[in-house]
XYZ file of C-alpha atoms in Angstrom:
445
model
C 189.543 118.158 138.803
C 189.144 118.727 142.604
C 188.807 115.877 144.417
C 186.162 118.030 146.737
C 184.581 120.368 144.541
C 183.303 123.539 146.378
C 185.609 122.994 149.226
C 189.099 124.509 149.874
C 192.146 123.801 151.414
C 193.994 126.163 153.710
C 196.157 128.184 151.369
C 194.999 127.476 148.327
C 193.100 130.509 147.229
C 193.955 131.872 143.756
C 196.664 134.112 142.892
C 196.203 137.824 142.982
C 198.466 137.273 139.280
C 195.750 135.161 138.349
C 193.538 136.462 135.087
C 190.318 136.100 135.002
C 188.926 133.802 132.617
C 192.255 131.907 131.980
C 191.727 128.165 131.125
C 194.893 127.068 132.969
C 195.353 126.653 136.919
C 197.001 129.525 138.766
C 200.404 129.129 140.185
C 200.047 128.945 143.245
C 201.013 131.842 145.754
C 202.488 129.949 148.942
C 204.740 127.694 146.698
C 208.470 129.060 147.221
C 210.633 130.698 145.134
C 214.347 129.302 144.151
C 215.860 132.164 144.804
C 214.717 132.131 148.342
C 216.006 130.948 151.473
C 214.935 127.904 152.962
C 212.014 128.392 155.700
C 211.717 132.458 154.441
C 207.715 132.998 154.288
C 207.226 134.172 150.715
C 204.404 136.779 151.875
C 206.686 138.067 154.887
C 204.478 136.740 157.483
C 205.701 134.509 160.475
C 203.675 131.432 160.385
C 204.687 128.738 162.457
C 206.541 125.917 161.095
C 204.460 123.210 162.857
C 200.766 123.102 160.964
C 198.158 120.708 162.027
C 197.283 118.071 159.880
C 195.001 118.610 157.269
C 192.303 116.148 158.911
C 192.172 118.473 161.522
C 190.609 121.647 159.711
C 188.004 122.693 159.743
C 185.373 123.971 156.903
C 185.733 127.099 155.531
C 183.564 129.698 157.075
C 182.769 132.056 154.799
C 180.010 131.726 151.916
C 181.406 129.570 148.927
C 182.699 131.624 146.036
C 180.552 132.896 142.971
C 179.604 129.464 140.967
C 181.045 127.087 143.367
C 178.518 124.289 144.486
C 177.282 124.279 148.286
C 179.038 121.692 150.061
C 177.200 118.658 150.659
C 175.803 117.843 154.345
C 178.279 115.528 156.290
C 176.240 112.350 156.971
C 174.012 112.582 160.285
C 174.047 109.979 163.220
C 170.981 108.778 162.272
C 171.939 106.958 159.026
C 174.555 104.829 161.053
C 177.431 107.102 160.987
C 179.199 108.583 164.368
C 179.419 112.247 163.367
C 182.990 113.258 163.717
C 184.070 115.236 166.778
C 185.480 118.724 166.112
C 186.136 122.273 167.098
C 182.721 123.177 167.347
C 180.968 120.025 169.174
C 180.126 116.481 167.608
C 180.165 117.059 164.177
C 182.593 119.913 163.871
C 181.598 123.115 162.115
C 178.184 122.930 160.545
C 177.452 119.331 161.704
C 175.343 117.820 163.758
C 173.887 120.023 166.585
C 176.405 122.911 164.924
C 174.878 126.191 163.661
C 172.712 125.782 160.535
C 173.609 122.379 160.051
C 172.600 118.750 159.167
C 169.316 118.451 161.576
C 170.275 121.799 163.350
C 166.737 123.510 164.362
C 166.114 126.653 162.263
C 166.358 125.440 158.360
C 168.928 122.385 158.109
C 169.519 120.054 155.964
C 167.097 117.678 157.387
C 164.830 119.965 159.225
C 162.100 119.705 156.919
C 161.459 115.693 157.602
C 159.963 114.807 161.055
C 158.102 111.617 160.415
C 154.383 111.612 159.359
C 151.938 114.547 160.550
C 149.965 113.022 163.814
C 146.377 111.943 163.213
C 143.568 114.187 163.875
C 142.027 113.449 167.194
C 138.705 115.833 167.457
C 137.256 113.387 170.009
C 138.634 110.465 172.575
C 140.046 108.352 169.594
C 142.771 109.907 166.637
C 141.525 109.053 163.120
C 143.490 106.244 162.148
C 143.491 102.920 162.837
C 143.479 101.917 166.517
C 144.927 100.062 168.865
C 143.654 97.975 171.882
C 144.988 100.599 174.184
C 143.196 103.446 172.622
C 139.868 101.688 171.816
C 139.922 100.707 175.969
C 140.772 104.218 176.257
C 138.386 105.619 173.886
C 135.304 103.806 176.075
C 136.728 105.301 179.014
C 137.288 109.008 178.066
C 133.815 108.676 176.574
C 132.474 107.751 179.848
C 134.743 110.206 181.543
C 133.940 113.422 178.995
C 130.604 113.241 178.899
C 129.947 111.711 182.318
C 126.566 113.223 182.809
C 124.973 111.675 179.726
C 126.512 108.470 179.706
C 125.879 107.768 183.713
C 122.554 109.185 183.279
C 121.266 106.914 180.705
C 123.564 103.680 182.597
C 121.699 104.907 186.122
C 117.910 105.303 184.354
C 118.353 101.915 182.501
C 119.565 100.253 185.243
C 117.579 101.248 187.906
C 114.466 100.505 185.916
C 116.057 96.715 185.290
C 116.637 96.279 188.600
C 113.482 97.140 190.139
C 111.949 94.461 187.720
C 114.060 92.172 189.097
C 113.722 92.638 192.813
C 109.826 92.512 192.215
C 109.787 88.986 190.522
C 112.364 87.480 192.474
C 110.896 89.093 195.717
C 107.043 88.552 194.742
C 107.107 85.672 192.385
C 110.437 83.504 192.687
C 110.631 84.117 196.254
C 108.650 80.372 196.830
C 110.333 78.461 194.517
C 113.055 76.074 196.215
C 116.223 74.556 194.318
C 116.505 72.296 197.917
C 115.815 68.998 195.569
C 118.745 69.586 193.271
C 120.960 69.227 196.508
C 118.819 66.522 197.752
C 120.383 62.834 196.778
C 117.126 61.318 198.385
C 114.827 63.230 195.957
C 112.778 61.420 193.329
C 112.953 62.445 189.368
C 109.561 64.585 189.558
C 111.121 66.478 192.540
C 114.328 67.504 190.516
C 112.930 67.731 187.484
C 110.775 70.214 188.752
C 113.304 72.257 190.721
C 114.931 72.350 187.650
C 112.492 73.651 185.808
C 112.112 76.458 188.487
C 115.466 77.397 188.185
C 115.822 77.909 184.666
C 112.362 79.442 184.523
C 113.925 82.561 187.473
C 117.737 82.568 185.754
C 115.681 82.964 182.128
C 113.369 86.023 183.114
C 115.802 87.566 184.979
C 118.502 87.072 181.868
C 115.472 88.336 179.596
C 115.265 91.411 181.782
C 118.713 92.259 181.735
C 118.754 91.648 177.730
C 116.306 94.157 177.235
C 118.481 96.731 179.402
C 121.467 95.887 178.049
C 119.731 96.783 174.526
C 118.176 100.082 175.786
C 121.462 100.994 177.124
C 123.501 99.797 173.867
C 120.971 101.372 171.413
C 121.460 104.840 173.610
C 125.030 104.743 174.296
C 125.986 104.200 170.544
C 124.919 107.245 169.972
C 126.911 108.885 172.664
C 130.136 107.433 171.476
C 129.812 107.981 167.941
C 129.300 111.674 168.678
C 131.962 111.764 170.993
C 134.633 110.481 168.613
C 133.902 113.736 166.306
C 134.452 115.676 169.762
C 130.405 116.724 169.882
C 128.314 116.155 173.312
C 125.277 115.090 173.166
C 122.304 114.820 175.459
C 120.043 112.541 176.592
C 116.829 113.070 174.777
C 118.980 113.807 171.901
C 120.527 110.268 171.834
C 116.919 108.695 172.593
C 115.260 111.037 169.452
C 118.018 109.578 167.063
C 117.956 105.692 168.723
C 114.395 105.702 169.213
C 113.591 104.933 165.080
C 116.143 101.475 165.367
C 115.352 100.696 169.002
C 112.733 97.886 167.848
C 114.918 96.730 165.121
C 117.931 96.207 167.449
C 115.471 93.754 169.835
C 114.679 92.098 167.034
C 118.553 91.562 166.236
C 119.625 90.881 169.554
C 116.839 88.258 170.213
C 117.530 86.825 166.586
C 121.519 86.210 167.920
C 120.002 84.833 170.981
C 118.058 81.898 169.071
C 120.601 81.230 166.647
C 122.891 80.902 169.604
C 120.043 78.319 171.547
C 119.469 76.280 168.234
C 122.933 75.823 167.305
C 123.528 74.345 171.252
C 120.040 72.225 170.537
C 121.269 70.942 167.353
C 124.564 69.752 168.541
C 122.920 68.156 171.943
C 120.268 66.605 170.454
C 121.716 63.458 168.886
C 123.113 62.613 172.460
C 119.473 63.338 174.091
C 117.901 61.032 171.559
C 120.640 58.467 172.154
C 119.706 58.825 175.804
C 116.156 58.534 175.103
C 116.818 55.350 172.782
C 118.034 53.380 176.136
C 121.771 54.191 176.069
C 122.178 56.783 179.130
C 125.616 56.620 179.731
C 126.704 56.678 176.097
C 123.891 59.531 175.086
C 124.965 61.647 178.171
C 128.671 61.643 176.872
C 127.452 62.049 172.695
C 125.283 65.109 174.285
C 128.152 66.589 175.838
C 130.525 66.634 173.320
C 128.011 67.650 170.421
C 127.442 70.370 173.182
C 130.937 71.317 173.592
C 131.220 71.604 169.444
C 128.210 73.614 169.247
C 129.360 75.943 171.971
C 132.287 77.138 169.626
C 130.432 77.012 166.482
C 127.832 79.369 168.258
C 130.959 81.503 169.965
C 132.258 82.155 166.302
C 129.204 83.501 164.932
C 128.330 85.171 167.914
C 131.796 87.175 167.548
C 131.288 87.133 163.819
C 127.958 89.383 164.338
C 129.421 90.966 167.394
C 129.438 94.033 165.364
C 125.665 94.253 163.727
C 124.340 96.129 166.496
C 126.280 99.329 165.810
C 125.840 98.865 161.799
C 122.033 98.506 162.557
C 122.343 101.811 164.821
C 124.564 104.255 163.161
C 123.945 102.669 159.340
C 120.343 102.796 159.783
C 119.938 99.386 158.591
C 117.832 96.663 158.848
C 118.675 93.130 161.242
C 119.644 91.143 158.120
C 121.796 93.627 156.509
C 123.433 95.283 159.975
C 124.349 90.735 160.361
C 126.056 90.553 156.808
C 127.622 94.263 157.401
C 129.182 92.793 160.568
C 130.096 89.298 159.016
C 132.032 91.554 156.603
C 133.962 94.033 159.024
C 134.648 91.102 161.248
C 136.259 88.829 158.415
C 139.836 87.990 158.309
C 139.945 89.843 161.780
C 137.888 87.428 164.216
C 140.830 86.859 166.245
C 141.234 90.376 167.313
C 137.732 91.834 167.772
C 137.319 88.289 169.782
C 140.402 89.041 171.907
C 139.373 93.244 172.646
C 135.670 92.445 173.469
C 136.885 89.728 175.588
C 139.453 92.126 177.182
C 136.703 94.370 178.047
C 134.288 91.978 179.433
C 136.596 90.840 181.662
C 137.928 94.531 182.483
C 133.940 95.492 183.039
C 133.230 92.698 184.970
C 135.891 92.567 187.191
C 135.604 96.236 188.268
C 131.567 95.682 188.836
C 132.951 92.611 190.629
C 134.782 95.346 193.377
C 131.844 97.425 194.014
C 128.728 94.485 193.780
C 130.458 91.662 196.105
C 131.141 93.902 199.165
C 127.003 94.980 198.545
C 126.624 91.473 198.561
C 128.505 90.525 201.618
C 126.487 93.552 203.143
C 122.993 92.864 202.119
C 123.422 89.166 203.488
C 125.034 90.890 206.999
C 121.977 92.818 207.459
C 119.346 90.209 206.274
C 119.269 88.785 209.406
C 120.566 85.080 208.958
C 124.197 86.574 208.009
C 125.823 85.264 205.295
C 125.751 81.326 205.995
C 122.212 81.644 206.313
C 121.800 83.167 202.878
C 124.130 80.352 201.427
C 121.995 77.562 203.135
C 118.398 79.447 202.432
C 118.148 78.190 198.739
C 115.758 80.538 197.167
C 114.135 82.351 200.169
C 115.339 85.775 199.746
C 114.862 88.587 202.009
C 113.463 91.718 201.005
C 116.665 93.472 202.625
C 119.240 91.673 201.056
C 117.475 91.835 197.758
C 117.217 95.989 198.106
C 121.041 96.294 199.169
C 122.198 93.587 196.490
C 120.340 95.457 193.570
C 122.075 98.657 194.821
C 125.492 97.063 193.988
C 123.818 95.885 190.855
C 123.109 99.279 190.075
C 126.401 100.637 190.720
C 128.178 97.669 188.740
C 126.084 98.405 185.521
C 126.631 102.074 185.617
C 130.806 100.907 184.887
C 129.469 97.786 182.206
C 127.012 99.261 180.583
C 129.124 102.594 179.211
C 132.499 100.141 178.802
C 131.279 97.098 176.624
C 128.791 99.285 174.509
C 131.408 101.985 174.017
C 134.430 99.051 173.041
C 131.836 97.920 170.176
C 131.350 101.284 168.754
C 134.727 101.840 168.811
C 135.495 98.150 167.021
C 132.930 98.653 164.476
C 134.393 102.345 163.489
C 137.898 100.818 163.725
C 137.209 97.993 161.450
C 135.608 100.561 159.105
C 138.636 102.926 159.272
C 140.817 99.877 158.146
C 138.689 98.518 155.182
C 136.797 101.496 153.981
C 138.618 104.508 154.758
C 136.110 106.355 157.157
C 138.509 108.199 158.771
C 137.851 110.520 155.834
C 134.693 111.042 156.480
C 134.900 111.521 159.869
C 137.184 114.214 159.800
C 135.249 115.858 157.621
C 132.226 115.564 159.727
C 134.229 117.146 162.451
C 135.888 119.949 160.395
C 139.571 118.975 160.083
C 141.223 118.487 156.422
C 142.653 115.501 155.080
C 142.882 114.207 158.563
C 145.601 115.891 159.794
C 144.142 118.295 162.439
C 143.878 121.823 160.013
C 140.756 123.140 159.936
C 138.302 122.449 157.337
C 134.562 122.855 156.431
C 132.261 120.401 158.250
C 130.018 117.918 157.181
C 127.369 120.391 155.422
C 128.953 123.098 155.916
């Protein structure tokens, strides 16, 4: 029995005198005849007496004889073995990089395996679990690819919001003064009045900004969900799709704000009660500690319910059902969802600040008193300052709205892909088959 079946050493070809079907081994043709002189070639050819060692001979070039087993492939370098060198380059004849060998292009032993096929990408993201960079890139790609719709929605909402804020600050809150907060000799009534005015103006501005954010989120959720499938949508189509859920979205956001303020109020209430009982220092310390603890709880709840907005808009769910869906999707991934949303918020606000801060300096320079006068003017803001700074705020909102809304929607889609295999449904809806990019039938087609 041969040690290497299918491989024949040089000079070991069958003898011409071997009978077909003979059971015994044939007499080697190169065996020296006793009647011949030493060194005489039995074939009459003049072979060199110095032959290379057997290890340097390459494999036979001809096809294997009938009935022979094809030779096994040499080990490739990818399996921890260094390909042997040979006269035909690395790996020798048929070796790695050789003609028709292992790993060679055009049908070698390793040619059929190139790793798993890439996921289909009909839109701004591949249809598979996403990384942090892919989520951020998907939000930016949505804004870049469908910029007319995205910037149109953001610009409209930001302009309307800023007009209302400017009118309120210029006509209503411009007469309020907060100088008492910086006056050490101010009475308790003055401090209370000044603090109430500051909280009222800040609360109204926050409320208006929140309404604008809700409207932008509702419209941009539809745009981002279509962008995942590679389908464009106009502003009118986005509004028609989002309109039935806008009222519920307002209720959801206000419920979340109420929950956050309620948790903080409950945390600070014991300290306030202790302070009212007569222990001012102890009550203040207890209120601060309770507020910090309540703030942590409120943050945990807000992240847990952060995916309720896209769940409400895309699944057409009610408010309570959307909250439970968000809690289910975030469960076990709280830190990941929190980190991605925090990163997106930081990036969006840093980019927006690059635009807003120069406009604030420009507004202060054009307002007459200069920037120093603006810092010392308290609540007295001129119309020039309000208008110029409002323009900067509009441009900043055009950046923050698409990024924050896009990241939230893509996080929701990513969590559903990881937990519910949503990528298969998205692939069918996008017209690709089995998520591999092969054309198929679209949903409903």
